Coordinates of C-alpha atoms in Angstrom, one line a residue:
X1 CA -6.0 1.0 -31.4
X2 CA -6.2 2.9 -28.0
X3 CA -5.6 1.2 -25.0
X4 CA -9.0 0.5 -22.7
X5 CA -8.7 2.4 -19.6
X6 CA -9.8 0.8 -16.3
X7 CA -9.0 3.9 -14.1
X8 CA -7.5 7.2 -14.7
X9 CA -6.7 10.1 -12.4
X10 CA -6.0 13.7 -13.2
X11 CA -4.8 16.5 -11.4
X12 CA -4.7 14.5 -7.9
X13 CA -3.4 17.0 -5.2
X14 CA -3.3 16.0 -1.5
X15 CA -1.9 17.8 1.7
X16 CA -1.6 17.3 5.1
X17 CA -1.3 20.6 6.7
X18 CA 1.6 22.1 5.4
X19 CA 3.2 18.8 3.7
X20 CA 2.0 18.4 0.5
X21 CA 1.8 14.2 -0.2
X22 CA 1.2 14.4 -3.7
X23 CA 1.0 17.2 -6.3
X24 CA -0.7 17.7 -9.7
X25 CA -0.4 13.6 -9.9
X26 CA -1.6 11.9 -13.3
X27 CA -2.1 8.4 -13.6
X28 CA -3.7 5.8 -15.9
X29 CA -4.1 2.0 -15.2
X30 CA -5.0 -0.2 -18.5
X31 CA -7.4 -2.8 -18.7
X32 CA -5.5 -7.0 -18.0
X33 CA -2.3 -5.2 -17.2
X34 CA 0.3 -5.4 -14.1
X35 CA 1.5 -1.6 -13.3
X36 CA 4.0 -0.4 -10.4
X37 CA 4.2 2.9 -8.6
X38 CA 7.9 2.9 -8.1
X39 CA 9.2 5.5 -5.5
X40 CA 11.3 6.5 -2.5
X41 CA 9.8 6.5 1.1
X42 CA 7.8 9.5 1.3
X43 CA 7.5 9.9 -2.7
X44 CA 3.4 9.7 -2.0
X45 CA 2.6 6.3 -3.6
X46 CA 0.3 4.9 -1.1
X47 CA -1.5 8.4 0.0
X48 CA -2.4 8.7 -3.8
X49 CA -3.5 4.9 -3.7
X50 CA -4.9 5.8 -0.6
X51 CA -7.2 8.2 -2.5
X52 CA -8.1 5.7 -5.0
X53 CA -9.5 3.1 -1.8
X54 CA -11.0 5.7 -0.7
X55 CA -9.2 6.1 2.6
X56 CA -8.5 9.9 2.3
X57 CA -10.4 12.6 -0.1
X58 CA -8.2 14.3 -2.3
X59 CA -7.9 18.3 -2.1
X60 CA -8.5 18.5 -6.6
X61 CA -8.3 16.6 -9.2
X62 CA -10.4 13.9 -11.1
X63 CA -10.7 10.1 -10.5
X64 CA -12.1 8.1 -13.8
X65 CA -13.3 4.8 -13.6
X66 CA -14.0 2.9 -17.3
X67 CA -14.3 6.3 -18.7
X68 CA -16.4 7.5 -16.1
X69 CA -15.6 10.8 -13.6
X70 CA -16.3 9.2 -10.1
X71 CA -16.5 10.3 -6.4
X72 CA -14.7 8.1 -3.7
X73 CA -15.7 9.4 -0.7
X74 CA -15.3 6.2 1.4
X75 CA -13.8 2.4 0.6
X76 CA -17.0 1.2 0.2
X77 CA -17.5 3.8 -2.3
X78 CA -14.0 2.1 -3.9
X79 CA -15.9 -1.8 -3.8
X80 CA -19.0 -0.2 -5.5
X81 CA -17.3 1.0 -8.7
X82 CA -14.7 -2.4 -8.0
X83 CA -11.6 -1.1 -6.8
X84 CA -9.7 -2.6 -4.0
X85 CA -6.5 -2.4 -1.9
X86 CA -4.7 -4.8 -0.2
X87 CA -2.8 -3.2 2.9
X88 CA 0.7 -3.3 4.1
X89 CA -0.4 -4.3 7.6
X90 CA -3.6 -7.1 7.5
X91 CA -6.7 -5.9 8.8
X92 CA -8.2 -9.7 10.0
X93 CA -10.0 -10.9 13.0
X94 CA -7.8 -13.5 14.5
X95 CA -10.5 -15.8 15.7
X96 CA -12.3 -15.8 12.8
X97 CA -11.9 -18.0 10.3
X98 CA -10.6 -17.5 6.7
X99 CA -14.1 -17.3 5.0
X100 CA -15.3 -15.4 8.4
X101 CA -12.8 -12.6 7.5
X102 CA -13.8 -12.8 3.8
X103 CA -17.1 -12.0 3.9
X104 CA -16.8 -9.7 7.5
X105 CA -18.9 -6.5 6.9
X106 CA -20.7 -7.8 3.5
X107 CA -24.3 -6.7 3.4
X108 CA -26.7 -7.7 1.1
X109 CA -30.5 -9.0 0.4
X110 CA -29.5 -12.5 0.9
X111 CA -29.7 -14.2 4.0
X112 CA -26.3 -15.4 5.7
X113 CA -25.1 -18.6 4.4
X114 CA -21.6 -19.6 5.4
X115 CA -21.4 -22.9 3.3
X116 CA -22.4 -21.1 0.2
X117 CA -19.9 -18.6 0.9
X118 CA -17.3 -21.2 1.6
X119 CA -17.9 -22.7 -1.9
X120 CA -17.4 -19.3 -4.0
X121 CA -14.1 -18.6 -1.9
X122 CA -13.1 -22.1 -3.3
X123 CA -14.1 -21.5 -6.8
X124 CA -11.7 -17.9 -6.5
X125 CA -9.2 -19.8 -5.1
X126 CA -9.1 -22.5 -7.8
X127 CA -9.3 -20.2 -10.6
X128 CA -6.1 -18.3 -9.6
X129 CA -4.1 -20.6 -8.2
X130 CA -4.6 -19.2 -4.2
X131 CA -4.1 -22.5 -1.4
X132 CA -6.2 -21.8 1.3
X133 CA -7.5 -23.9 3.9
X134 CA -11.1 -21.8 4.0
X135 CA -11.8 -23.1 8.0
X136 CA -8.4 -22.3 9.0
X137 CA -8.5 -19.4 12.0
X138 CA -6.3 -16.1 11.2
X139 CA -4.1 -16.8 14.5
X140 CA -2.8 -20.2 13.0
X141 CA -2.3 -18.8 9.6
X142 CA 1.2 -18.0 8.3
X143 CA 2.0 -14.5 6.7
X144 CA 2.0 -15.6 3.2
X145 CA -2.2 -17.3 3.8
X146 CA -3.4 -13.9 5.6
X147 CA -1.9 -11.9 2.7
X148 CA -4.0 -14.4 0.2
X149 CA -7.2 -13.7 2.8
X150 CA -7.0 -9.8 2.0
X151 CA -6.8 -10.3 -1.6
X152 CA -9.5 -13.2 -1.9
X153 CA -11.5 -10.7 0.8
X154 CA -11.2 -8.0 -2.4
X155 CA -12.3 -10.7 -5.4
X156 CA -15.0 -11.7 -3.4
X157 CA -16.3 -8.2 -3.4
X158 CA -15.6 -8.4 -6.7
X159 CA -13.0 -6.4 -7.6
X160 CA -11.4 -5.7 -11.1
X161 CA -8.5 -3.1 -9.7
X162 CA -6.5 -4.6 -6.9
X163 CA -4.0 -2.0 -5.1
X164 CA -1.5 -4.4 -3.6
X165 CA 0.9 -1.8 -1.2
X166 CA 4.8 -3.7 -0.7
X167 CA 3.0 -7.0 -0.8
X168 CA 6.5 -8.5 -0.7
X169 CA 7.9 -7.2 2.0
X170 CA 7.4 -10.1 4.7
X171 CA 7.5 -12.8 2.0
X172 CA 10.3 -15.7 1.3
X173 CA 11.5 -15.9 -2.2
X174 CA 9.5 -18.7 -2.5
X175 CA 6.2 -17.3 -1.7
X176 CA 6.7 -13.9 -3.8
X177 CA 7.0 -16.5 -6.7
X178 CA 4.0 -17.7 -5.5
X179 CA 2.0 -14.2 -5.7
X180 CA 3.3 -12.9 -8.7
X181 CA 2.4 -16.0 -10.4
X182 CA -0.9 -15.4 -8.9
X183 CA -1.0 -11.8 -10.6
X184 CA -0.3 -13.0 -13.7
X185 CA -3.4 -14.9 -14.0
X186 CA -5.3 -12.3 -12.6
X187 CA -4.0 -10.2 -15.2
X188 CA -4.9 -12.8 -18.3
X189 CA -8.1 -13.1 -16.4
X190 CA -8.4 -8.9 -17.4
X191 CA -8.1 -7.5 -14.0
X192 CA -6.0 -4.3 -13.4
X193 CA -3.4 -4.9 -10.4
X194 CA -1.2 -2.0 -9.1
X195 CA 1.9 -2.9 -6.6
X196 CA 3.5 0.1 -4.9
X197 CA 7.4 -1.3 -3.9
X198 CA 10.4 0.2 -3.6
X199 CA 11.6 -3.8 -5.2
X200 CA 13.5 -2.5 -8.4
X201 CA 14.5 -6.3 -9.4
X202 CA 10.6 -7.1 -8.2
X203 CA 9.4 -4.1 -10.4
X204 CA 11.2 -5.7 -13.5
X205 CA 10.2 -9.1 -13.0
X206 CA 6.2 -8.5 -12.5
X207 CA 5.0 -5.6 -14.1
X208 CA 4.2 -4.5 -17.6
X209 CA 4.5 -0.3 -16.8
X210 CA 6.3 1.1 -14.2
X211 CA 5.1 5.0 -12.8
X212 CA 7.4 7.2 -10.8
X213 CA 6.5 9.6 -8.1
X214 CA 9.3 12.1 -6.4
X215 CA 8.6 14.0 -3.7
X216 CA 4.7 13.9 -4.2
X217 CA 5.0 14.4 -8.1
X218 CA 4.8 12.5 -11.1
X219 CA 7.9 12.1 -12.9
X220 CA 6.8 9.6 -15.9
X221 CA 5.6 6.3 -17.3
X222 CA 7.9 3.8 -19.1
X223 CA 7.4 0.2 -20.2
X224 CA 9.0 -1.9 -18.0
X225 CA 10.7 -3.9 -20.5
X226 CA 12.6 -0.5 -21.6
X227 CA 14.0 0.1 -18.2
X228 CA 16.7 -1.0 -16.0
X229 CA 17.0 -0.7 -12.4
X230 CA 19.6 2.3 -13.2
X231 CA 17.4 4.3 -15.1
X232 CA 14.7 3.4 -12.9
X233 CA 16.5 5.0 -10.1
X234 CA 18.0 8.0 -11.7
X235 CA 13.7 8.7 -12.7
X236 CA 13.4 8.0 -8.7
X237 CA 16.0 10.1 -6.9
X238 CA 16.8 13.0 -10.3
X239 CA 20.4 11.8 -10.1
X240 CA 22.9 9.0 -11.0
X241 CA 23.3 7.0 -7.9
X242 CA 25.8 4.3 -7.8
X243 CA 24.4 1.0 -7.0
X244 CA 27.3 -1.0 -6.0
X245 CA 28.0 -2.3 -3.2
X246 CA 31.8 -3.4 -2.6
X247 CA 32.4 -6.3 -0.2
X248 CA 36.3 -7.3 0.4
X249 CA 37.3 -10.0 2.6
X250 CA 37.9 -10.1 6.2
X251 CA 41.5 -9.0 7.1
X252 CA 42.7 -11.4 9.7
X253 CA 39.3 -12.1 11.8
X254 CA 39.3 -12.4 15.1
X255 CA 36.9 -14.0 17.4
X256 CA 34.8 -10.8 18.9
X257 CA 31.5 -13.0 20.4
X258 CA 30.8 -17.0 21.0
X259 CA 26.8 -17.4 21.4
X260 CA 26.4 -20.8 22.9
X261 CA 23.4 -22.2 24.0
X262 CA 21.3 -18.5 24.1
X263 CA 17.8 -19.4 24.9
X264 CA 15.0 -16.6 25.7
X265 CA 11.3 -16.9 26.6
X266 CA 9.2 -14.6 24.5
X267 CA 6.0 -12.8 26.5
X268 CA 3.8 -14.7 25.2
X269 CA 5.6 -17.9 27.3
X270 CA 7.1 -19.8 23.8
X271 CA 10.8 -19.9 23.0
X272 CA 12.2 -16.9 21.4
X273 CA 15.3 -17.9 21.1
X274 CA 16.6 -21.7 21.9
X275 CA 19.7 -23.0 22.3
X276 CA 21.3 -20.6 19.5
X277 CA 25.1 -21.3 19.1
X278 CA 27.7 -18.9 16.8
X279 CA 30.4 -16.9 16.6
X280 CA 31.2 -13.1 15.4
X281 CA 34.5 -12.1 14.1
X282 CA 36.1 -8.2 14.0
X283 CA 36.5 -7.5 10.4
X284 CA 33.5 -9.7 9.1
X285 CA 29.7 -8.7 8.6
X286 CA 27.3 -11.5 9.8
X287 CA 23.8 -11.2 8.2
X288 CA 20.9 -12.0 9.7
X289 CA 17.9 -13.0 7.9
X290 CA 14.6 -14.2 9.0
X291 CA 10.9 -13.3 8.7
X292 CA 9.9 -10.8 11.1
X293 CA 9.4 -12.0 14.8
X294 CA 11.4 -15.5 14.2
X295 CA 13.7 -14.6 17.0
X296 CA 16.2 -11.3 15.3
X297 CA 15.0 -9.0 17.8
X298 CA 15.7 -10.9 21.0
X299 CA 19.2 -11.9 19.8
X300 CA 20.8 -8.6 19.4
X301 CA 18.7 -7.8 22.9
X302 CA 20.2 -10.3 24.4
X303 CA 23.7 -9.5 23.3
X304 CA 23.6 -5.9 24.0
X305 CA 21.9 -6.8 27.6
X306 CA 18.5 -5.7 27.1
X307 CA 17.0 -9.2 27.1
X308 CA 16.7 -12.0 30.3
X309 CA 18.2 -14.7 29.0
X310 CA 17.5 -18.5 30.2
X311 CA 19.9 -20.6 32.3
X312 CA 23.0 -22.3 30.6
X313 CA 22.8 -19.0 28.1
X314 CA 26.6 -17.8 27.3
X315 CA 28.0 -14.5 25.1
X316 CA 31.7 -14.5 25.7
X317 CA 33.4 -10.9 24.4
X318 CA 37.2 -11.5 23.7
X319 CA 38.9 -8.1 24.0
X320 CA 40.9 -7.0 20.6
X321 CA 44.3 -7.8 22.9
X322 CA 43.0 -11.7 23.6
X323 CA 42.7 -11.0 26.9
X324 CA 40.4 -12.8 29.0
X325 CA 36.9 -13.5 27.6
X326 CA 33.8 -11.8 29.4
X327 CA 30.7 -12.7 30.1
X328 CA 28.1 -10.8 29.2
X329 CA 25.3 -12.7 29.9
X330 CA 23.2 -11.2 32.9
X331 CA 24.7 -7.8 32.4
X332 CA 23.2 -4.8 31.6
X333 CA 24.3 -2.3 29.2
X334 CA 25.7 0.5 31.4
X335 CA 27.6 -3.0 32.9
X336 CA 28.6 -4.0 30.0
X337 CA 30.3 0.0 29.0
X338 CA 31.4 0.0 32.6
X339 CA 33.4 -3.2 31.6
X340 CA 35.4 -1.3 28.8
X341 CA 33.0 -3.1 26.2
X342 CA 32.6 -0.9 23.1
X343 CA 29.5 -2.2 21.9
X344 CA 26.8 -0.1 19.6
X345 CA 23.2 -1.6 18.6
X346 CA 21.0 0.4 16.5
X347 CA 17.7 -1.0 17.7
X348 CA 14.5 -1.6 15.1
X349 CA 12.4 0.7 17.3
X350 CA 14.1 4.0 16.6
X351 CA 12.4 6.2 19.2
X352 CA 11.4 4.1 22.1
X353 CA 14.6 2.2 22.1
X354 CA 17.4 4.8 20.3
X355 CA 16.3 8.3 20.9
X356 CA 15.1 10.5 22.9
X357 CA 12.2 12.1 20.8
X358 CA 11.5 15.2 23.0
X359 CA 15.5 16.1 22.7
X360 CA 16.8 17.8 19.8
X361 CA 19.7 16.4 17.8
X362 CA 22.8 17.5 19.8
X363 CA 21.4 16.2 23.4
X364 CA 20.5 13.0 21.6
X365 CA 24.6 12.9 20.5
X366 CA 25.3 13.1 24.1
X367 CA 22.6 10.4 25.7
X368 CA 25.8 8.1 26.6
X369 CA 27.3 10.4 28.2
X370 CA 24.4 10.9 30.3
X371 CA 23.6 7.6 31.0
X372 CA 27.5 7.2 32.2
X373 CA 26.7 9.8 35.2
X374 CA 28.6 12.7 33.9
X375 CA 26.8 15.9 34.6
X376 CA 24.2 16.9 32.1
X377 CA 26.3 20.4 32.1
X378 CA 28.6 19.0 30.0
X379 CA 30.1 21.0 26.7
X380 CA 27.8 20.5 23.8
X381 CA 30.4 21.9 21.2
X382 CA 31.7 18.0 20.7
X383 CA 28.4 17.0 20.2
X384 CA 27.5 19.9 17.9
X385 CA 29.9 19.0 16.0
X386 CA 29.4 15.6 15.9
X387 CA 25.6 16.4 15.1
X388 CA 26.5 18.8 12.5
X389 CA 28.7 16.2 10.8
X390 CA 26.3 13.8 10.6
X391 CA 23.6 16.2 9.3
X392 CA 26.2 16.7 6.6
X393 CA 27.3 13.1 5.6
X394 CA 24.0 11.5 5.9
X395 CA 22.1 14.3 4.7
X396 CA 19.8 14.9 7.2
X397 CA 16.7 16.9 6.2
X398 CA 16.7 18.8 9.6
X399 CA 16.0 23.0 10.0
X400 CA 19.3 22.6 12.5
X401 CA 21.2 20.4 15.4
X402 CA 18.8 21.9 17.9
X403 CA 15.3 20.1 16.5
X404 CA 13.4 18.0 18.4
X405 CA 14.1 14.8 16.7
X406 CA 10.2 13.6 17.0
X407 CA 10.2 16.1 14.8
X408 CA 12.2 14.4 11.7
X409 CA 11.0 12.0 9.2
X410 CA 11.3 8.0 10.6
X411 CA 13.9 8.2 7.4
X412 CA 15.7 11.2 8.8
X413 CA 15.6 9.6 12.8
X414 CA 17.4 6.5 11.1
X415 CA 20.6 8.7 9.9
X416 CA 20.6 10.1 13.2
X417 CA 20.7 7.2 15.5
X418 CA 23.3 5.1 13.0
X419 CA 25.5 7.8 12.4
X420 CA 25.8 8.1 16.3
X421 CA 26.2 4.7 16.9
X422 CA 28.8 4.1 14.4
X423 CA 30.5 7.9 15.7
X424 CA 31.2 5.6 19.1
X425 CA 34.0 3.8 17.2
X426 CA 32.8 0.5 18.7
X427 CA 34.2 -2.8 18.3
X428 CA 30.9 -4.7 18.0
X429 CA 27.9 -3.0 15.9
X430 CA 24.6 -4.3 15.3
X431 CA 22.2 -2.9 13.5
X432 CA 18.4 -3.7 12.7
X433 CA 16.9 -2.9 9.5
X434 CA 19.8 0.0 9.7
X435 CA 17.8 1.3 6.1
X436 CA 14.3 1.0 6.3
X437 CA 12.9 4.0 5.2
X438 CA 15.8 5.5 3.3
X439 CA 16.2 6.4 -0.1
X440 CA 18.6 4.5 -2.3
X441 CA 21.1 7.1 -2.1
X442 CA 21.5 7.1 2.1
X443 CA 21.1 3.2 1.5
X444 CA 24.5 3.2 0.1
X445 CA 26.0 5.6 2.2
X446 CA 25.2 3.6 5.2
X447 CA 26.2 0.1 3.2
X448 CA 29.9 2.1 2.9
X449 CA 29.7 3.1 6.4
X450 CA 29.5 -0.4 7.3
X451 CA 32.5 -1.7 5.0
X452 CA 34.5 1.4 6.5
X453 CA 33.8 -0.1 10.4
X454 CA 34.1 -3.7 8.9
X455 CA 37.9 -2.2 7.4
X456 CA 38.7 -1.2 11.1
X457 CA 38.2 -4.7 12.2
X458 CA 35.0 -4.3 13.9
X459 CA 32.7 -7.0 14.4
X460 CA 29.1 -6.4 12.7
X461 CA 25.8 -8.0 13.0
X462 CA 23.4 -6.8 10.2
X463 CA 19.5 -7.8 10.1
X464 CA 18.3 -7.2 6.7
X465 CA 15.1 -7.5 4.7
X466 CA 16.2 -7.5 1.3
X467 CA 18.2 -11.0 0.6
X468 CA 19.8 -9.3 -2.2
X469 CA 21.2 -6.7 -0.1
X470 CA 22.4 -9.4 2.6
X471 CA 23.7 -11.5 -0.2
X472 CA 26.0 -8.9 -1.6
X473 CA 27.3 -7.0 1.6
X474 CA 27.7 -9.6 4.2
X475 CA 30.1 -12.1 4.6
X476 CA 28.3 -14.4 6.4
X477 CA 24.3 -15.0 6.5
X478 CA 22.8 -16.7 9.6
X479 CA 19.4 -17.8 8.8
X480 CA 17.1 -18.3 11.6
X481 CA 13.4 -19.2 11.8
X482 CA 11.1 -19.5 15.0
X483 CA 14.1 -18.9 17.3
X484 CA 16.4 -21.7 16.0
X485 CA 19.3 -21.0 13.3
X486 CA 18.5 -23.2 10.2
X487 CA 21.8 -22.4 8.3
X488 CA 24.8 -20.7 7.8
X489 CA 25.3 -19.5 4.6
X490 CA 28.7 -17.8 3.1
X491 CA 27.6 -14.4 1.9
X492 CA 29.6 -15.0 -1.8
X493 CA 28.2 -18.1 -2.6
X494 CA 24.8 -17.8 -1.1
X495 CA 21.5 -18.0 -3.4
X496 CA 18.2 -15.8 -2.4
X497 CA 16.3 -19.9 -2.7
X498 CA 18.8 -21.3 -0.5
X499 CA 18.2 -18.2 1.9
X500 CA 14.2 -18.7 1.6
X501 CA 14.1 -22.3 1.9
X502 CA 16.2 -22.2 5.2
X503 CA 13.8 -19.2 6.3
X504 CA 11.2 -21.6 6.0
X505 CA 12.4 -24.7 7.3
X506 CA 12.5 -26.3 11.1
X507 CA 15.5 -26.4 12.7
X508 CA 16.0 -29.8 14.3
X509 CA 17.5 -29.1 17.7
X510 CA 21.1 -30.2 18.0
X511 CA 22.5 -33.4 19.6
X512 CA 24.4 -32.8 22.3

């Protein structure tokens, strides 16, 4: 017996100028079943999805819903035939409350009744499992209840094809159990839910097919319960790819940094950071996770003196001779170069912190140079070749050393900035979310470029999003949540509910 169809699209072309998202794209979602569209950064899975919401138009092709050729011109066009998608970034009114956002923008005959509405986002949230506190404002909401106010803000529109786009990606362990127990009863319940991740181990757990897009094109369909995450990424990238990551011990480590008592006031006026106290070894990797905003950012800020710390704050540098310790608290960082420090930080903000967006490649190689008063006539054939070798080892999708670098891919700007930052040989190296936006294969490159440092004896801090990356290259994971460290796990041992727990959890402050 044939499958029932809930939506099916043929032909689906999209382009943006001269960048074609997605290509000749066919897709078909069954009725009561969980399907992922599994593909690298800039594969096309949310501009086709993006097509489906109606948030662009596409160029050709057909969109079928229940059999039926439709038009989807607009996302209300999407609610009317009950299609909707649940974005990567919320769209909620912070003041309102959770039923205010719900039922924002919903126009009908009826007049406005706020308790009724109240009582039918109960009766969804009941029926599925969802906890939500229905008068609770968005401002006071964690990530995990304004994710489940987008997707009861969908069913309550009545939706019957739920786009969720990486609905995992700012989630604990804990919670993503949550959700995808959710889905599943949302799937018995015969809705059709699509999650576009890049997740492999995610993929396997939740869904029932899995679809693969490359470079704007479909490349197939499988059952999920066929695959493995190998052959899921040989379908992804059109190659073997090793996905191993090797972690050997530290070779006699050596005290690099002491953090004692680092507090920093955010802008808002609340703590950032307070009263953090570790240390960082040469030869070891020191994980860092967190959800994002508990405090990540200001720490390596603070340490590579781009953040004001409080009084009583302290980040001692001992030299590789064990020498005397420095201070670099209250330094800046041309101070803290000008003291001899070689110190690296790959910043999450690529462009407003790490390059120079206007300049092409070479002159971004040489920004230190710059910045240590040398005169901007300097030789670029050092830098050209550094540039050109790191075009070559990261792969680089570049027409040359002499593009504007706002002119690369966010994927492409990462390679650049880490592979100069790691070219400066420096003894401490910290990197933030060193692999968002790269595809598995640069992933591993840069995970090896970090065991090669770590080899050297430099001293690495490493803020991840994935706890099964963290888990397997680092040596050490510090967990910290709302500016306080909640644990110290060792990398070997560590399990991903440990880590989510402790991401969780309040840190009691320490007794003096």
């Amino acid at each position: 017996m044939k499958e029932k169809l809930a939506m099916e699209l043929k032909g689906i072309t999209k382009t943006f100028g001269s960048v074609v998202a997605n290509k000749d794209v066919n897709l078909q979602v069954r009725k009561g079943e969980i399907l992922a569209i599994l593909g690298e950064n800039g594969s096309g899975k949310t501009t086709l999805m993006n097509m489906v919401s109606g948030i662009y138009y596409p160029d050709s092709g057909q969109i079928f819903v229940n059999g039926e050729e439709v038009v989807i011109k607009s996302p209300k066009d999407a609610f009317d035939y009950r299609i909707g998608m649940i974005h990567q970034h919320f769209k909620l009114v912070d003041i309102f409350t959770a039923t205010e956002n719900i039922i924002l923008g919903i126009k009908d005959q009826k007049k406005f009744n706020l308790k009724e509405a109240q009582e039918k986002v109960k009766e969804i949230s009941e029926k599925y499992g969802f906890l939500l506190d229905v008068n609770k404002k968005i401002y006071e909401m964690s990530v995990s209840e304004k994710q489940t106010v987008e997707i009861i803000k969908v069913l309550y529109r009545g939706a019957d094809i739920l786009i969720l786009d990486e609905p995992t990606a700012v989630l604990t362990p804990q919670e993503t159990k949550k959700l995808f127990n959710i889905l599943r009863r949302m799937k018995e319940d015969g809705k059709s839910i699509i999650i576009i991740t890049h997740k492999l181990h995610e993929v396997l757990e939740i869904s029932d097919r899995v679809t693969i897009l490359r470079k704007g094109e479909y490349v197939a369909t499988v059952n999920t319960a066929e695959a493995t995450e190998q052959s899921l990424t040989e379908m992804m990238m059109g190659e073997k790819v090793d996905l191993n990551i090797t972690r050997e011990e530290p070779k006699s480590p050596k005290k690099r940094l002491e953090v004692k008592n680092l507090s920093v006031k955010g802008t808002d006026g609340k703590m950032a950071l307070d009263d953090v106290n570790f240390s960082l070894y040469g030869g070891e990797i020191l994980g860092i996770a967190g959800i994002s905003g508990c405090g990540q950012k200001e720490l390596l800020e603070s340490i590579a003196g781009l953040q004001k710390t409080l009084s009583g704050s302290s980040i001692l540098y001992t030299p590789e001779d064990e020498g005397n310790q420095e201070q670099l608290v209250g330094k800046s960082p041309r101070d803290i170069r000008k003291m001899g420090i070689a110190l690296s930080f790959v910043p999450e903000d690529r462009l407003g912190m790490g390059l120079v967006g206007n300049m092409d490649i070479i002159d971004n190689m040489m920004l230190r140079s710059y910045k240590s008063g040398h005169s901007v006539f300097l030789d670029r054939k050092n830098p050209k070749k550094l540039a050109d070798n790191i075009i070559d080892k990261l792969e680089v999708v570049t027409p040359d050393a002499t593009t504007p670098v706002r002119r690369l891919s966010g994927g492409n700007v990462q390679k650049v900035l880490v592979g100069r930052e790691i070219a400066s040989h420096p003894k401490v190296l910290m990197v933030a979310y060193p692999v968002r936006g790269l595809d598995i294969n640069s992933s591993y490159t840069i995970y090896n470029l970090l065991n090669e440092q770590k080899a050297k004896g430099v001293a690495i801090i490493f803020v991840g999003e994935d706890l099964d990356v963290l888990i397997e290259l680092c040596d050490r994971i510090m967990v910290i949540n709302s500016g306080r460290i909640t644990g110290i796990v060792d990398g070997k041992t560590a399990a991903k509910d440990e880590i989510g727990l402790l991401m969780t959890k309040n840190a009691e402050k320490e007794e003096k």
